[in-house]
Coordinates of C-alpha atoms and ligand atoms in Angstrom, one line a residue:
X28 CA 28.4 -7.4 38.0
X29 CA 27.5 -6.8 41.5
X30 CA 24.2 -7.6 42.8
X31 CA 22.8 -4.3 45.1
X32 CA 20.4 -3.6 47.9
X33 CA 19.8 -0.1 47.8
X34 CA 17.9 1.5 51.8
X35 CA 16.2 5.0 51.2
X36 CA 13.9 7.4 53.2
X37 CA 13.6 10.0 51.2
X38 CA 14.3 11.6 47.6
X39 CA 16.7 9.2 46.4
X40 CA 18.9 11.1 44.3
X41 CA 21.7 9.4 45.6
X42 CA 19.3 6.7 43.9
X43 CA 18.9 7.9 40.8
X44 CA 22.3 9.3 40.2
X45 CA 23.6 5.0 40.8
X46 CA 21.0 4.3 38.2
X47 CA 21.7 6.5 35.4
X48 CA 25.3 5.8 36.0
X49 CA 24.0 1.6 35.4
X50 CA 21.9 2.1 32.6
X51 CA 24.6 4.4 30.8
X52 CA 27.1 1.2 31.6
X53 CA 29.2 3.3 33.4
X54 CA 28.5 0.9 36.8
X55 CA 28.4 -2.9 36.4
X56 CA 26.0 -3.5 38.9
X57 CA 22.5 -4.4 39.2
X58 CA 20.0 -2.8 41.7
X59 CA 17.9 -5.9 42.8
X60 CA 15.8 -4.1 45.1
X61 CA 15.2 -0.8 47.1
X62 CA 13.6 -0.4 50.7
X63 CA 12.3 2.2 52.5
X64 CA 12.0 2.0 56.0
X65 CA 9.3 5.5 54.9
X66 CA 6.0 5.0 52.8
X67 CA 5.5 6.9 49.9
X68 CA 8.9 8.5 49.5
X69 CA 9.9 9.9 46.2
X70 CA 13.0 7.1 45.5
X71 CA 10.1 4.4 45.4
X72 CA 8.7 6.3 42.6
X73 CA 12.1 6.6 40.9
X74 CA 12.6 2.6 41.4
X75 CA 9.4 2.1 40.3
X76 CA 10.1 4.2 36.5
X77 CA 12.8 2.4 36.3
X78 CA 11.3 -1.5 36.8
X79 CA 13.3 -1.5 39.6
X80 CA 11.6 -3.9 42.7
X81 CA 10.9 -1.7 45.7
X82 CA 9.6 -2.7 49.4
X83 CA 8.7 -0.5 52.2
X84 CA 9.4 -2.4 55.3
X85 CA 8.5 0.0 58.2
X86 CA 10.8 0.1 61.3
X87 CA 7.7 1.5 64.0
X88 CA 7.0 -0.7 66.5
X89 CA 10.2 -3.1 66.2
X90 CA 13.7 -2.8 68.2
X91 CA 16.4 -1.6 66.3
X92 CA 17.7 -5.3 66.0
X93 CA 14.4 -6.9 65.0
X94 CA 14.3 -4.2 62.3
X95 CA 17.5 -5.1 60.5
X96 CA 16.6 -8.8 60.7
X97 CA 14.0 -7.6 58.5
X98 CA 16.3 -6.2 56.5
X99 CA 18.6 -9.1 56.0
X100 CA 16.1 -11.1 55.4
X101 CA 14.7 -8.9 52.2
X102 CA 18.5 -8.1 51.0
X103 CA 19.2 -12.2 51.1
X104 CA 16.1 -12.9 49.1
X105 CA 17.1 -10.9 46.3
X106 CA 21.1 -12.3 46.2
X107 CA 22.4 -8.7 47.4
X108 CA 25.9 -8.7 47.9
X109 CA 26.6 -5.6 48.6
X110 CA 24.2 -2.8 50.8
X111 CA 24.2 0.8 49.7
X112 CA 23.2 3.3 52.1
X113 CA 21.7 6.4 50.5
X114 CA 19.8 8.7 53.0
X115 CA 18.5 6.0 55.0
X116 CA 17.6 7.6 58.3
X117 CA 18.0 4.7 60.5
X118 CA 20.6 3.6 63.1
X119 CA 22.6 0.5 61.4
X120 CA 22.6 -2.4 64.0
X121 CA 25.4 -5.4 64.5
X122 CA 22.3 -7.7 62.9
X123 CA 22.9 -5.9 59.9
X124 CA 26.5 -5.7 59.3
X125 CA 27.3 -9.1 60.8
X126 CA 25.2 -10.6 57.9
X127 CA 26.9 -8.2 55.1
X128 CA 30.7 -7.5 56.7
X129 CA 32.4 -4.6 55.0
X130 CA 29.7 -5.2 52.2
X131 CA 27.3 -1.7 53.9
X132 CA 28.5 1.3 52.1
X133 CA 27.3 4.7 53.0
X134 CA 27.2 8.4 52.1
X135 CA 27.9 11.2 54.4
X136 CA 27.9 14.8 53.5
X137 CA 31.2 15.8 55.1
X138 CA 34.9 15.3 54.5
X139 CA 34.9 12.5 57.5
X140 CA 36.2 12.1 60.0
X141 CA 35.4 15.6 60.3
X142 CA 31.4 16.9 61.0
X143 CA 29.6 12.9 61.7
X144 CA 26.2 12.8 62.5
X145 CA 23.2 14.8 61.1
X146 CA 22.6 18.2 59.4
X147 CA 25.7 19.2 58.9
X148 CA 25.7 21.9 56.2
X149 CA 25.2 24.6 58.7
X150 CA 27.4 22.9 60.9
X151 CA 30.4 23.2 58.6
X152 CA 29.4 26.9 57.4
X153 CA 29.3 28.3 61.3
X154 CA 32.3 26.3 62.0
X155 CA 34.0 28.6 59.5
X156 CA 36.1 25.8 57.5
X157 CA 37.0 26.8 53.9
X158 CA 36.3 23.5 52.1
X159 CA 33.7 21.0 53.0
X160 CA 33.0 17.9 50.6
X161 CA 31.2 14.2 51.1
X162 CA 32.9 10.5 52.2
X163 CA 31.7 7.3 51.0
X164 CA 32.8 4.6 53.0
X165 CA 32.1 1.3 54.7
X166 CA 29.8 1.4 57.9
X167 CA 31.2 -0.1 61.0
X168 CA 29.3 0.0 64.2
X169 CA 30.3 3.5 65.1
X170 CA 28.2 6.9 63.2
X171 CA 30.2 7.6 60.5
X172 CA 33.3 6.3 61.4
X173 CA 34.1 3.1 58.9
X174 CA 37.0 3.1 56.7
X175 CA 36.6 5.6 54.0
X176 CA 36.3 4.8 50.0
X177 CA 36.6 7.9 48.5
X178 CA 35.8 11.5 49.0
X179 CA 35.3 14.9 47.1
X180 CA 35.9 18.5 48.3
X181 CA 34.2 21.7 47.7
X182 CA 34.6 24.9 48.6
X183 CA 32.4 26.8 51.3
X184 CA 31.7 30.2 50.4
X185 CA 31.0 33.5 52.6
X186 CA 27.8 33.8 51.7
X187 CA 27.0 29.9 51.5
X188 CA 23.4 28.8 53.2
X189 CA 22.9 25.0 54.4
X190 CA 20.8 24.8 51.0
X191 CA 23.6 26.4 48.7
X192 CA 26.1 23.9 50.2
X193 CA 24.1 20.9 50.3
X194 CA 23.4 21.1 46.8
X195 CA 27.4 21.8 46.1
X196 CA 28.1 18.7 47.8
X197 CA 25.0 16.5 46.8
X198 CA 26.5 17.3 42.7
X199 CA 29.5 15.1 43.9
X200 CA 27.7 13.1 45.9
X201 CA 26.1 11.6 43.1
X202 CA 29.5 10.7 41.1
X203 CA 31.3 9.7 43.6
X204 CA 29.0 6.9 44.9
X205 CA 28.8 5.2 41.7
X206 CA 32.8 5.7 41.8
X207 CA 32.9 3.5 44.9
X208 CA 30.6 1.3 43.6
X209 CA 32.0 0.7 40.3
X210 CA 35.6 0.2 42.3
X211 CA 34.1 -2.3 44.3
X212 CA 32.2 -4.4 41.6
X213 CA 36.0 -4.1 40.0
X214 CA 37.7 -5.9 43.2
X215 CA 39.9 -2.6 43.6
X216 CA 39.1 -2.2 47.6
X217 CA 41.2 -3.6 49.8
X218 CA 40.2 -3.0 53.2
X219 CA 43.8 -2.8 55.6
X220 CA 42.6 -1.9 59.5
X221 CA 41.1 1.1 59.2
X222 CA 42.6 2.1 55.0
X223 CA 40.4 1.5 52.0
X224 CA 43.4 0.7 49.2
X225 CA 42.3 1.6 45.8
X226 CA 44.4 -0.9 43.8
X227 CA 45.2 -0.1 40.3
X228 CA 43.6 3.7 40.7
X229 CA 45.4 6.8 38.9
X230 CA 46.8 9.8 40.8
X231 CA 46.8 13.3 40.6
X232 CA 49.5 14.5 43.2
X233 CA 49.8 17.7 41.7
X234 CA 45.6 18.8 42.4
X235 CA 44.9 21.3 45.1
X236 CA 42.8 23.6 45.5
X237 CA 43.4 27.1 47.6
X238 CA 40.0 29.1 49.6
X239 CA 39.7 32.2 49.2
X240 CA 41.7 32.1 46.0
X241 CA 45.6 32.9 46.2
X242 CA 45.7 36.3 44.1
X243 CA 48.9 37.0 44.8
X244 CA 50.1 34.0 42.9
X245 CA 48.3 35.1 40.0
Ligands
LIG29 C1 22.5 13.1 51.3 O1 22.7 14.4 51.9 C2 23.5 12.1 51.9 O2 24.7 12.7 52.1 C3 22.8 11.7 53.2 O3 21.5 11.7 52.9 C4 21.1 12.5 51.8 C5 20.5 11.7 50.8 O4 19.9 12.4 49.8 N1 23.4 10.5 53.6 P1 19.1 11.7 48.6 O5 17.9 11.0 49.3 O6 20.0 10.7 47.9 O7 18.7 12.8 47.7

């Protein structure tokens, strides 16, 4: 059972996929609290349906590093071991990660190391690539550059808009955070330089997938 922090700023349904996916038994973990760095966002609400202890701890007025100290300080209280990201809009600071090393898990709605940063749906689409997907991984001091968990691919269609593909990717985005959560409460990550090893996972060499489908293979 693994004790988590959960950081939100905004919907949460990142959030509330991690929480049906503990209360159906399918994670061992327990969320023992959520902060938002944003008042009155919609993943308090879900924390609060679901007995879950929230805190808003806003970041105006305090450096970056002063901010996260904050942070620690809440996370400690509560016995969090490990510190899921999930659509917190802030800038993650040494502060932070020195406190919780390789214990800060994010999601990012790209196939990484491909597309960092910030509204990337539209990115992706006018970039023209055929498959587009979301990484969990750990969070180093770089944007979006720690060692990746796990990741799933979709397919990016002609006609796609940032809203069709974001809700493509966000569907996947809410199994396979719990996946990397679930791995890690099971001691499966081994973290070698830059590699997440997945001990003990099953394969599937034979899975591809081919965009605009390969008719003539039919
Ligand atoms: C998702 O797009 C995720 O990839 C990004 O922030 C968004 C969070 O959405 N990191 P939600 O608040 O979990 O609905």
């Amino acid at each position: 059972m693994v004790n988590l922090g959960v950081l939100v700023s905004g919907s949460g349904s990142n959030l509330q996929a991690i929480i049906d996916n503990i209360e159906a038994g399918r994670v061992d973990a327990n969320i023992k609290i959520v902060i938002s760095n944003v008042p009155d966002v919609y993943a308090l609400e879900r924390a609060k349906k679901h007995g879950i202890p929230s805190r808003v701890i806003p970041h105006r007025g305090l450096k970056r590093e002063e901010y996260d100290q904050k942070l620690v300080e809440a996370l400690r209280d509560q016995g969090v071991e490990l510190v899921v990201l999930a659509g917190f809009m802030r800038i993650i600071t040494p502060v932070l990660l020195r406190a919780f090393p390789l214990r800060v898990i994010n999601i990012h709605p790209a196939l990484l190391p491909a597309f960092p940063g910030t509204h990337v749906w539209q990115t992706q689409i006018d970039y023209g690539v055929k498959f587009a997907g979301c990484t969990v991984h750990f969070v180093d001091e770089g944007t979006d550059t720690g060692p990746i968990i796990i990741q799933a691919v979709v397919p990016v269609y002609d006609d796609d808009t940032a809203d069709t593909l974001n809700a493509r990717i966000l569907k996947q985005e809410h199994k396979i955070y719990s996946q990397a959560i679930q791995m890690y409460a099971e001691g499966r990550l081994e973290v070698q330089g830059h590699r997440v090893l997945a001990k003990g996972m099953p394969k599937a060499p034979d899975s591809f997938m081919i965009n605009p489908p390969a008719k003539i293979l039919e």
